[in-house]
Amino acid sequence: MRAHDESVRVEEVAQRLAAVRARIAAACEAAGRSPDEVALIAVTKTFPASDVAVLAGLGVRDIGENKDQEAAPKAAELAALGLPLRWHFVGQLQVNKCASVVRYADFVHSVDRERLVRALGSRARAAGRVVTCLVQVALDDAPGRGGALPADVPALASAVSAEDGLLLGGVMAVAPLGEPGRPAFARLRQVADVIRSAHPGATMISAGMSADLDDAIAEGSTHVRVGTALLGSRRAFVR
Ligand SMILES: *Cc1c(COP(=O)(O)O)cnc(C)c1O
């Protein structure tokens, strides 16, 4: 990027970041929580590595990506710059991508089946890495968007916690389409409470995106995953 374009982008992202941080602070205040309780993960999918560097320069440390084929080269590019980032894999994950993902991801938010637990565990051990895993909870009955049914989450959480090379971080969810977020996030909080009573270290609740981070924080989210509000609209894509 040319120097002028780059400074324009830094200015734009800085303003967006300030607005997101203000929203997080306001939601925390309304919920009687401290803003320190909520971490911001910048979801940079479809945006170039230069934007990740811009965010890092503005003090963002946690970066989220949802596709290995995009995340792996981006993480390598940023690692070469020596920036101290933590990478969060937040997308649906295939077993055959686990070997690649464990090499850069510090967190995997989308663990929703036992096969994935075993694959992540064996790949993490082979790579000499420790990966913190969140169990993704399906908050609706629509299949295909990822996530385990709430009834299956305790067994999956125990499987993660028993697997060498993996740590159980907590739970993650995406709000259901066409339903207000807050009651769905309240259901997630109940699942999180059950998991934490069995695994006291599993304190993470990864919930809330650009459109609904306020509702998620009201229901106990500890990690919001924000893309559009920080970086602008992504090109339309078809899934
Ligand atoms: C893209 C994505 C986000 C960020 O969504 P925005 O609406 O752009 O803030 C959060 N979580 C997951 C799992 C995503 O895929």
Short mmCIF file of C-alpha atoms and ligand atoms in Angstrom, two decimals:
data_model
loop_
_atom_site.label_atom_id
_atom_site.label_comp_id
_atom_site.label_asym_id
_atom_site.label_seq_id
_atom_site.Cartn_x
_atom_site.Cartn_y
_atom_site.Cartn_z
CA MET A 1 0.00 0.00 0.00
CA ARG A 2 1.18 3.54 -0.71
CA ALA A 3 2.01 5.58 2.35
CA HIS A 4 -0.92 7.95 1.88
CA ASP A 5 -3.48 5.14 1.43
CA GLU A 6 -2.03 3.41 4.42
CA SER A 7 -2.42 6.40 6.71
CA VAL A 8 -6.01 6.84 5.51
CA ARG A 9 -6.73 3.21 6.37
CA VAL A 10 -5.06 3.54 9.79
CA GLU A 11 -7.23 6.58 10.53
CA GLU A 12 -10.41 4.80 9.42
CA VAL A 13 -9.71 1.64 11.41
CA ALA A 14 -8.68 3.68 14.46
CA GLN A 15 -12.05 5.46 14.41
CA ARG A 16 -13.96 2.22 13.99
CA LEU A 17 -11.95 0.59 16.78
CA ALA A 18 -12.68 3.49 19.13
CA ALA A 19 -16.40 3.18 18.35
CA VAL A 20 -16.37 -0.58 19.01
CA ARG A 21 -14.48 -0.09 22.27
CA ALA A 22 -17.05 2.55 23.30
CA ARG A 23 -19.88 0.11 22.51
CA ILE A 24 -18.21 -2.59 24.60
CA ALA A 25 -17.73 -0.14 27.48
CA ALA A 26 -21.36 1.02 27.29
CA ALA A 27 -22.67 -2.56 27.21
CA CYS A 28 -20.47 -3.47 30.17
CA GLU A 29 -21.64 -0.43 32.09
CA ALA A 30 -25.30 -1.29 31.41
CA ALA A 31 -24.66 -4.85 32.60
CA GLY A 32 -22.75 -3.77 35.70
CA ARG A 33 -19.58 -5.39 34.37
CA SER A 34 -16.04 -4.10 34.04
CA PRO A 35 -14.82 -3.56 30.44
CA ASP A 36 -11.75 -5.63 31.38
CA GLU A 37 -14.02 -8.68 31.46
CA VAL A 38 -14.65 -8.52 27.71
CA ALA A 39 -11.89 -9.17 25.17
CA LEU A 40 -12.15 -7.99 21.59
CA ILE A 41 -11.26 -10.45 18.84
CA ALA A 42 -10.88 -8.72 15.46
CA VAL A 43 -12.23 -11.03 12.75
CA THR A 44 -10.13 -10.23 9.69
CA LYS A 45 -11.45 -12.81 7.19
CA THR A 46 -11.44 -11.54 3.58
CA PHE A 47 -9.29 -8.53 4.60
CA PRO A 48 -5.58 -8.39 3.74
CA ALA A 49 -2.69 -9.04 6.09
CA SER A 50 -1.95 -5.29 5.94
CA ASP A 51 -5.20 -4.71 7.86
CA VAL A 52 -4.10 -7.16 10.54
CA ALA A 53 -0.89 -5.15 10.84
CA VAL A 54 -2.93 -1.94 11.14
CA LEU A 55 -4.99 -3.47 13.95
CA ALA A 56 -1.85 -4.71 15.69
CA GLY A 57 -0.41 -1.19 15.48
CA LEU A 58 -3.54 0.07 17.22
CA GLY A 59 -3.06 -2.37 20.08
CA VAL A 60 -5.32 -5.25 19.02
CA ARG A 61 -3.74 -8.59 19.92
CA ASP A 62 -6.50 -11.11 19.21
CA ILE A 63 -7.22 -11.96 15.57
CA GLY A 64 -9.99 -14.25 14.30
CA GLU A 65 -10.15 -16.11 10.99
CA ASN A 66 -12.62 -18.67 9.67
CA LYS A 67 -10.86 -20.48 6.80
CA ASP A 68 -7.54 -22.28 7.06
CA GLN A 69 -6.53 -21.61 3.46
CA GLU A 70 -6.78 -17.88 4.13
CA ALA A 71 -5.61 -17.85 7.76
CA ALA A 72 -2.44 -19.95 7.41
CA PRO A 73 -0.62 -17.64 4.96
CA LYS A 74 -1.86 -14.52 6.77
CA ALA A 75 -0.60 -15.79 10.12
CA ALA A 76 2.76 -16.63 8.52
CA GLU A 77 3.01 -13.16 7.01
CA LEU A 78 2.27 -11.49 10.35
CA ALA A 79 4.63 -13.83 12.23
CA ALA A 80 7.40 -12.73 9.86
CA LEU A 81 6.78 -9.14 10.99
CA GLY A 82 7.30 -10.26 14.59
CA LEU A 83 3.96 -8.92 15.81
CA PRO A 84 2.74 -10.47 19.07
CA LEU A 85 -0.66 -11.76 17.97
CA ARG A 86 -2.96 -14.51 19.21
CA TRP A 87 -4.88 -16.31 16.46
CA HIS A 88 -8.43 -17.56 16.98
CA PHE A 89 -9.88 -20.04 14.50
CA VAL A 90 -13.65 -19.37 14.51
CA GLY A 91 -14.97 -21.15 11.39
CA GLN A 92 -16.26 -24.61 10.67
CA LEU A 93 -13.30 -26.96 10.70
CA GLN A 94 -12.58 -30.16 8.77
CA VAL A 95 -10.44 -32.92 10.27
CA ASN A 96 -7.98 -32.69 7.36
CA LYS A 97 -7.25 -29.03 8.19
CA CYS A 98 -6.38 -29.65 11.84
CA ALA A 99 -2.65 -30.22 11.23
CA SER A 100 -2.38 -26.80 9.61
CA VAL A 101 -4.63 -24.97 12.07
CA VAL A 102 -2.79 -26.09 15.22
CA ARG A 103 0.43 -24.61 13.85
CA TYR A 104 -0.78 -21.01 14.17
CA ALA A 105 -4.05 -21.05 16.13
CA ASP A 106 -3.85 -20.45 19.86
CA PHE A 107 -7.62 -20.91 20.14
CA VAL A 108 -10.14 -22.96 18.19
CA HIS A 109 -13.69 -21.74 18.89
CA SER A 110 -15.56 -24.21 16.70
CA VAL A 111 -15.11 -27.64 18.28
CA ASP A 112 -18.44 -29.41 17.80
CA ARG A 113 -17.72 -33.15 17.49
CA GLU A 114 -15.53 -35.82 19.07
CA ARG A 115 -13.63 -36.57 15.88
CA LEU A 116 -12.41 -33.00 15.85
CA VAL A 117 -11.27 -33.28 19.47
CA ARG A 118 -9.15 -36.34 18.66
CA ALA A 119 -7.74 -34.82 15.46
CA LEU A 120 -6.86 -31.49 17.10
CA GLY A 121 -5.31 -33.30 20.05
CA SER A 122 -3.10 -35.61 18.00
CA ARG A 123 -2.04 -32.79 15.65
CA ALA A 124 -1.30 -30.42 18.54
CA ARG A 125 0.85 -33.05 20.26
CA ALA A 126 2.70 -33.79 17.02
CA ALA A 127 3.39 -30.08 16.55
CA GLY A 128 4.41 -29.57 20.18
CA ARG A 129 1.62 -27.04 20.60
CA VAL A 130 -1.11 -26.49 23.18
CA VAL A 131 -4.41 -25.24 21.75
CA THR A 132 -7.25 -23.83 23.81
CA CYS A 133 -10.57 -25.17 22.52
CA LEU A 134 -14.09 -23.85 22.91
CA VAL A 135 -17.09 -26.07 22.35
CA GLN A 136 -19.39 -24.46 19.81
CA VAL A 137 -23.01 -24.63 20.91
CA ALA A 138 -25.88 -24.68 18.39
CA LEU A 139 -28.51 -22.26 19.65
CA ASP A 140 -31.13 -23.30 17.11
CA ASP A 141 -32.15 -26.59 15.55
CA ALA A 142 -31.05 -25.60 12.06
CA PRO A 143 -28.37 -28.10 11.06
CA GLY A 144 -25.40 -27.10 8.94
CA ARG A 145 -24.28 -23.92 10.67
CA GLY A 146 -22.00 -25.77 13.05
CA GLY A 147 -22.26 -26.35 16.74
CA ALA A 148 -23.19 -29.21 19.05
CA LEU A 149 -26.64 -29.56 20.54
CA PRO A 150 -26.67 -28.21 24.12
CA ALA A 151 -27.30 -31.71 25.48
CA ASP A 152 -24.11 -32.97 23.84
CA VAL A 153 -21.88 -30.14 25.06
CA PRO A 154 -20.91 -31.54 28.50
CA ALA A 155 -19.51 -34.77 27.01
CA LEU A 156 -17.59 -32.83 24.36
CA ALA A 157 -16.19 -30.47 26.98
CA SER A 158 -14.98 -33.46 29.02
CA ALA A 159 -13.40 -34.98 25.92
CA VAL A 160 -11.48 -31.74 25.24
CA SER A 161 -10.37 -31.50 28.84
CA ALA A 162 -9.13 -35.12 28.83
CA GLU A 163 -7.17 -34.69 25.57
CA ASP A 164 -3.43 -34.03 25.92
CA GLY A 165 -2.41 -30.99 23.88
CA LEU A 166 -5.77 -29.29 24.32
CA LEU A 167 -7.10 -27.00 27.04
CA LEU A 168 -10.80 -26.41 27.55
CA GLY A 169 -11.45 -22.67 27.29
CA GLY A 170 -15.23 -22.57 27.44
CA VAL A 171 -18.07 -22.24 24.94
CA MET A 172 -18.81 -20.32 21.75
CA ALA A 173 -21.95 -19.60 19.76
CA VAL A 174 -23.32 -17.67 16.83
CA ALA A 175 -26.79 -16.18 17.36
CA PRO A 176 -29.52 -17.97 15.41
CA LEU A 177 -30.76 -16.27 12.24
CA GLY A 178 -34.09 -14.51 12.49
CA GLU A 179 -34.34 -14.58 16.27
CA PRO A 180 -33.48 -11.85 18.77
CA GLY A 181 -29.99 -12.47 20.11
CA ARG A 182 -30.50 -11.88 23.79
CA PRO A 183 -32.66 -14.93 24.69
CA ALA A 184 -30.33 -17.11 22.62
CA PHE A 185 -27.30 -15.73 24.45
CA ALA A 186 -29.12 -16.38 27.73
CA ARG A 187 -29.38 -20.05 26.71
CA LEU A 188 -25.66 -20.07 25.95
CA ARG A 189 -24.94 -18.63 29.40
CA GLN A 190 -26.83 -21.54 30.99
CA VAL A 191 -24.74 -24.04 29.02
CA ALA A 192 -21.59 -22.13 30.03
CA ASP A 193 -22.57 -22.32 33.70
CA VAL A 194 -22.99 -26.10 33.50
CA ILE A 195 -19.60 -26.50 31.83
CA ARG A 196 -17.84 -24.21 34.30
CA SER A 197 -19.25 -26.07 37.29
CA ALA A 198 -17.54 -29.24 36.01
CA HIS A 199 -14.44 -27.44 34.64
CA PRO A 200 -13.70 -24.32 36.71
CA GLY A 201 -11.02 -23.12 34.30
CA ALA A 202 -13.43 -23.01 31.36
CA THR A 203 -14.44 -19.38 31.79
CA MET A 204 -14.59 -18.18 28.19
CA ILE A 205 -17.93 -17.32 26.58
CA SER A 206 -17.25 -16.37 22.96
CA ALA A 207 -20.40 -14.62 21.76
CA GLY A 208 -21.39 -11.43 20.00
CA MET A 209 -20.49 -10.04 16.59
CA SER A 210 -20.85 -6.58 15.01
CA ALA A 211 -24.66 -6.69 15.07
CA ASP A 212 -25.24 -8.18 18.50
CA LEU A 213 -22.22 -7.74 20.75
CA ASP A 214 -24.26 -5.58 23.15
CA ASP A 215 -26.81 -8.37 23.74
CA ALA A 216 -24.03 -10.91 24.14
CA ILE A 217 -22.24 -8.79 26.75
CA ALA A 218 -25.53 -8.39 28.64
CA GLU A 219 -25.61 -12.20 28.87
CA GLY A 220 -22.06 -12.70 30.06
CA SER A 221 -19.92 -12.84 26.91
CA THR A 222 -16.20 -12.66 27.68
CA HIS A 223 -14.97 -12.59 24.06
CA VAL A 224 -16.71 -10.70 21.27
CA ARG A 225 -15.76 -11.52 17.66
CA VAL A 226 -16.05 -8.40 15.55
CA GLY A 227 -15.34 -8.00 11.84
CA THR A 228 -17.53 -5.57 9.91
CA ALA A 229 -17.71 -2.91 12.61
CA LEU A 230 -13.89 -2.72 12.65
CA LEU A 231 -12.95 -3.15 9.00
CA GLY A 232 -16.07 -2.40 6.92
CA SER A 233 -18.23 -4.65 4.76
CA ARG A 234 -16.81 -7.77 3.26
CA ARG A 235 -17.47 -8.55 -0.39
CA ALA A 236 -20.68 -10.53 -0.68
CA PHE A 237 -20.12 -14.24 -0.69
CA VAL A 238 -22.33 -17.25 -1.29
CA ARG A 239 -22.24 -20.29 0.92
C1 LIG B 1 -17.34 -13.42 10.36
C2 LIG B 1 -17.53 -13.90 11.73
C3 LIG B 1 -17.63 -13.02 12.81
C4 LIG B 1 -17.63 -11.50 12.64
O1 LIG B 1 -18.83 -11.10 12.07
P1 LIG B 1 -19.18 -9.53 11.83
O2 LIG B 1 -20.64 -9.54 11.65
O3 LIG B 1 -18.44 -9.12 10.61
O4 LIG B 1 -18.74 -8.79 13.03
C5 LIG B 1 -17.77 -13.56 14.07
N1 LIG B 1 -17.81 -14.89 14.28
C6 LIG B 1 -17.71 -15.78 13.27
C7 LIG B 1 -17.77 -17.24 13.57
C8 LIG B 1 -17.57 -15.32 11.97
O5 LIG B 1 -17.49 -16.19 10.97
#
